[in-house]
PDB file of C-alpha atoms in Angstrom:
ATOM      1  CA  UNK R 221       8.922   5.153-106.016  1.00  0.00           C
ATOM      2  CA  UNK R 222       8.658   3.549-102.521  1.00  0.00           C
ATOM      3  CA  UNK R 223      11.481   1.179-101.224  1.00  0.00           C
ATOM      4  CA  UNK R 224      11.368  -2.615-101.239  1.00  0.00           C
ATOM      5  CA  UNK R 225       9.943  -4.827-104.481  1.00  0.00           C
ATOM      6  CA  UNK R 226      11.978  -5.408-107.582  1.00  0.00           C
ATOM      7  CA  UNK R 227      13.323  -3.036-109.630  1.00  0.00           C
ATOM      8  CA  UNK R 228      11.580  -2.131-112.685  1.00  0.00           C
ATOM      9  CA  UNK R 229      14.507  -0.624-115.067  1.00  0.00           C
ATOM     10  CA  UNK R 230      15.410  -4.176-116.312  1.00  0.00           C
ATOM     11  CA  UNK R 231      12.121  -4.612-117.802  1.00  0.00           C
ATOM     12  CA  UNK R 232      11.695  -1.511-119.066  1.00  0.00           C
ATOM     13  CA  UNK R 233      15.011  -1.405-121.256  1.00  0.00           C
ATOM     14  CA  UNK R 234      14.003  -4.843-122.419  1.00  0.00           C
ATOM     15  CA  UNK R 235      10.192  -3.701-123.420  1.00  0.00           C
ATOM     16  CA  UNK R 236      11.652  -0.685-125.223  1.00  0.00           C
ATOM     17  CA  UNK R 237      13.682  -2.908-126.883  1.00  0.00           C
ATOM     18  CA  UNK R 238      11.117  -5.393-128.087  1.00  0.00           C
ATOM     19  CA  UNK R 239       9.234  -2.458-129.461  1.00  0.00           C
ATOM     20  CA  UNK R 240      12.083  -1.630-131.639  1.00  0.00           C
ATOM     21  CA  UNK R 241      12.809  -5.468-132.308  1.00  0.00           C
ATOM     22  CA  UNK R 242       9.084  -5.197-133.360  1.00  0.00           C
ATOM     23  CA  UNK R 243       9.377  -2.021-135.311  1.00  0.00           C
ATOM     24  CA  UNK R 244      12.107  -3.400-137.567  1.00  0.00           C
ATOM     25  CA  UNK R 245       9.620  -6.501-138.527  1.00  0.00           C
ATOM     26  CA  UNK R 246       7.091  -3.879-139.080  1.00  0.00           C
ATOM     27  CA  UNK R 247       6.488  -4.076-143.451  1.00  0.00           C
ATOM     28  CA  UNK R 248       6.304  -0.445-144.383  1.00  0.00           C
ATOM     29  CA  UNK R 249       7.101   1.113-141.164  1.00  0.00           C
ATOM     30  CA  UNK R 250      10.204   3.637-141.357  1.00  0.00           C
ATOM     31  CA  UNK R 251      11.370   3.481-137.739  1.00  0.00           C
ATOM     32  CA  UNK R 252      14.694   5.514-137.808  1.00  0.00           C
ATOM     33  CA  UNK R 253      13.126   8.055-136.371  1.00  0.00           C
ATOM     34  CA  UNK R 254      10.879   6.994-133.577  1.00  0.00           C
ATOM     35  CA  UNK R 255      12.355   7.360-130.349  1.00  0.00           C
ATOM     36  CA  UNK R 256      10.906   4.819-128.032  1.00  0.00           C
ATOM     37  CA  UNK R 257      10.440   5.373-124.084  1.00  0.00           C
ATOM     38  CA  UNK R 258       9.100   3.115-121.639  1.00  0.00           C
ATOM     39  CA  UNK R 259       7.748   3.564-117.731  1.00  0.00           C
ATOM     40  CA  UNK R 260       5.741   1.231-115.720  1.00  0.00           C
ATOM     41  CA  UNK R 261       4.570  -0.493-118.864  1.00  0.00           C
ATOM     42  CA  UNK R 262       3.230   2.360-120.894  1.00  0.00           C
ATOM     43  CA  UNK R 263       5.635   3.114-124.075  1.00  0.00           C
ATOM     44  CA  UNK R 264       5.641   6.376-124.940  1.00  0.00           C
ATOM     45  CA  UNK R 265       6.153   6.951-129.187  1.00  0.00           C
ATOM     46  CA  UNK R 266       8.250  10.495-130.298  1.00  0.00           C
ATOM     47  CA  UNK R 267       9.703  11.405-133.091  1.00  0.00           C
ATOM     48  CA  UNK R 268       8.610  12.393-136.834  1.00  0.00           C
ATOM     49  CA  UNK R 269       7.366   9.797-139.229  1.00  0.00           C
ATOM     50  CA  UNK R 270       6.166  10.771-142.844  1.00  0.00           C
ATOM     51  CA  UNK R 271       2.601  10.019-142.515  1.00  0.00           C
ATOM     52  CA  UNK R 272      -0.568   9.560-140.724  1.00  0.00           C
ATOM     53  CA  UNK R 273      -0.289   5.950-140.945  1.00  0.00           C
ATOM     54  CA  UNK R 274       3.365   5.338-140.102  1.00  0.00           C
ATOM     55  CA  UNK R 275       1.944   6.609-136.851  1.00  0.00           C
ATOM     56  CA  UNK R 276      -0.929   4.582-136.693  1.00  0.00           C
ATOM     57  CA  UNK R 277       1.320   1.564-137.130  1.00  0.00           C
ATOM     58  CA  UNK R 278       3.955   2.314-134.850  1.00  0.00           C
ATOM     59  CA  UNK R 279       1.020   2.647-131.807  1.00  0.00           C
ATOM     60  CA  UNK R 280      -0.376  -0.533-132.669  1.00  0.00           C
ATOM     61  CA  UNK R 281       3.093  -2.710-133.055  1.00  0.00           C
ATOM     62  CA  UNK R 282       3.727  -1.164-130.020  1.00  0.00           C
ATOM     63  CA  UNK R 283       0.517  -2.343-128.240  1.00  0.00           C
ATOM     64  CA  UNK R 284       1.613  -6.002-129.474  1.00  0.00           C
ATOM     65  CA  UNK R 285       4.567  -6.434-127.439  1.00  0.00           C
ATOM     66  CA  UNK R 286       4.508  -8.470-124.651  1.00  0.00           C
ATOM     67  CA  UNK R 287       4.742  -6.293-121.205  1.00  0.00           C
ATOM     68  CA  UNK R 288       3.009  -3.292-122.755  1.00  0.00           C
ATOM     69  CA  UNK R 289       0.266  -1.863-121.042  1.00  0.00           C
ATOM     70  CA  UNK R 290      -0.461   0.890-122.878  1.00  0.00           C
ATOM     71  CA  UNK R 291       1.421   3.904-125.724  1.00  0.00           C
ATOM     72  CA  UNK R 292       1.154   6.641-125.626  1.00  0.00           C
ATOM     73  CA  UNK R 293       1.387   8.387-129.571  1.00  0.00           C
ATOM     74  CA  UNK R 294       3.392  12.001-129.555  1.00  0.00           C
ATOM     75  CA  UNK R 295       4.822  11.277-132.719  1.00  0.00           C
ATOM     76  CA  UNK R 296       4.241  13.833-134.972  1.00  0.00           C
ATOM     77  CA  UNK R 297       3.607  13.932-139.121  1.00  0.00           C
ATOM     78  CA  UNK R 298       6.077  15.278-141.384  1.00  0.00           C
ATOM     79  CA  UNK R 299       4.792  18.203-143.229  1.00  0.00           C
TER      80      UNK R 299
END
C-alpha cells in the first residue's frame, strides 16, 4: 500500500489481459479454464487444465508477456 506514486490496477488488468491475449495464440493450449490473476507483476495461474503439459505451457506463455515478473502455477491436472 502506502500513499502517493501511481496506481498499479491499470497495469495489472492490462497484464492479465495480455496473458489471456497470449493464451488464445497459444497452439494446443485449452485456456477456457485458466483463471488468470495478476499483483505487482507476478500472475498467478488457477484453474484445471487436462494435463501436465497444458500447465507447463500456460506458466511459460505467461512468463512471455511483457510486464510479468514472475507466475505463479496453482493450476491443477484433471484426473
Amino acid at each position: 500500500g502506502g500513499t502517493g506514486g501511481r496506481d498499479n490496477e491499470g497495469d495489472e488488468s492490462k497484464v492479465t489481459a495480455h496473458v489471456k491475449g497470449q493464451f488464445r495464440n497459444v497452439k494446443g493450449l485449452d485456456s477456457l479454464d485458466i483463471k488468470v490473476m495478476t499483483e505487482n507483476g507476478v500472475v498467478t495461474l488457477s484453474g484445471d487444465v487436462d494435463n501436465q503439459s497444458q500447465s507447463a505451457l500456460a506458466e511459460q506463455s505467461a512468463k512471455q508477456v511483457e510486464g510479468v515478473k514472475g507466475v505463479v502455477n496453482t493450476l491443477r491436472v484433471r484426473d
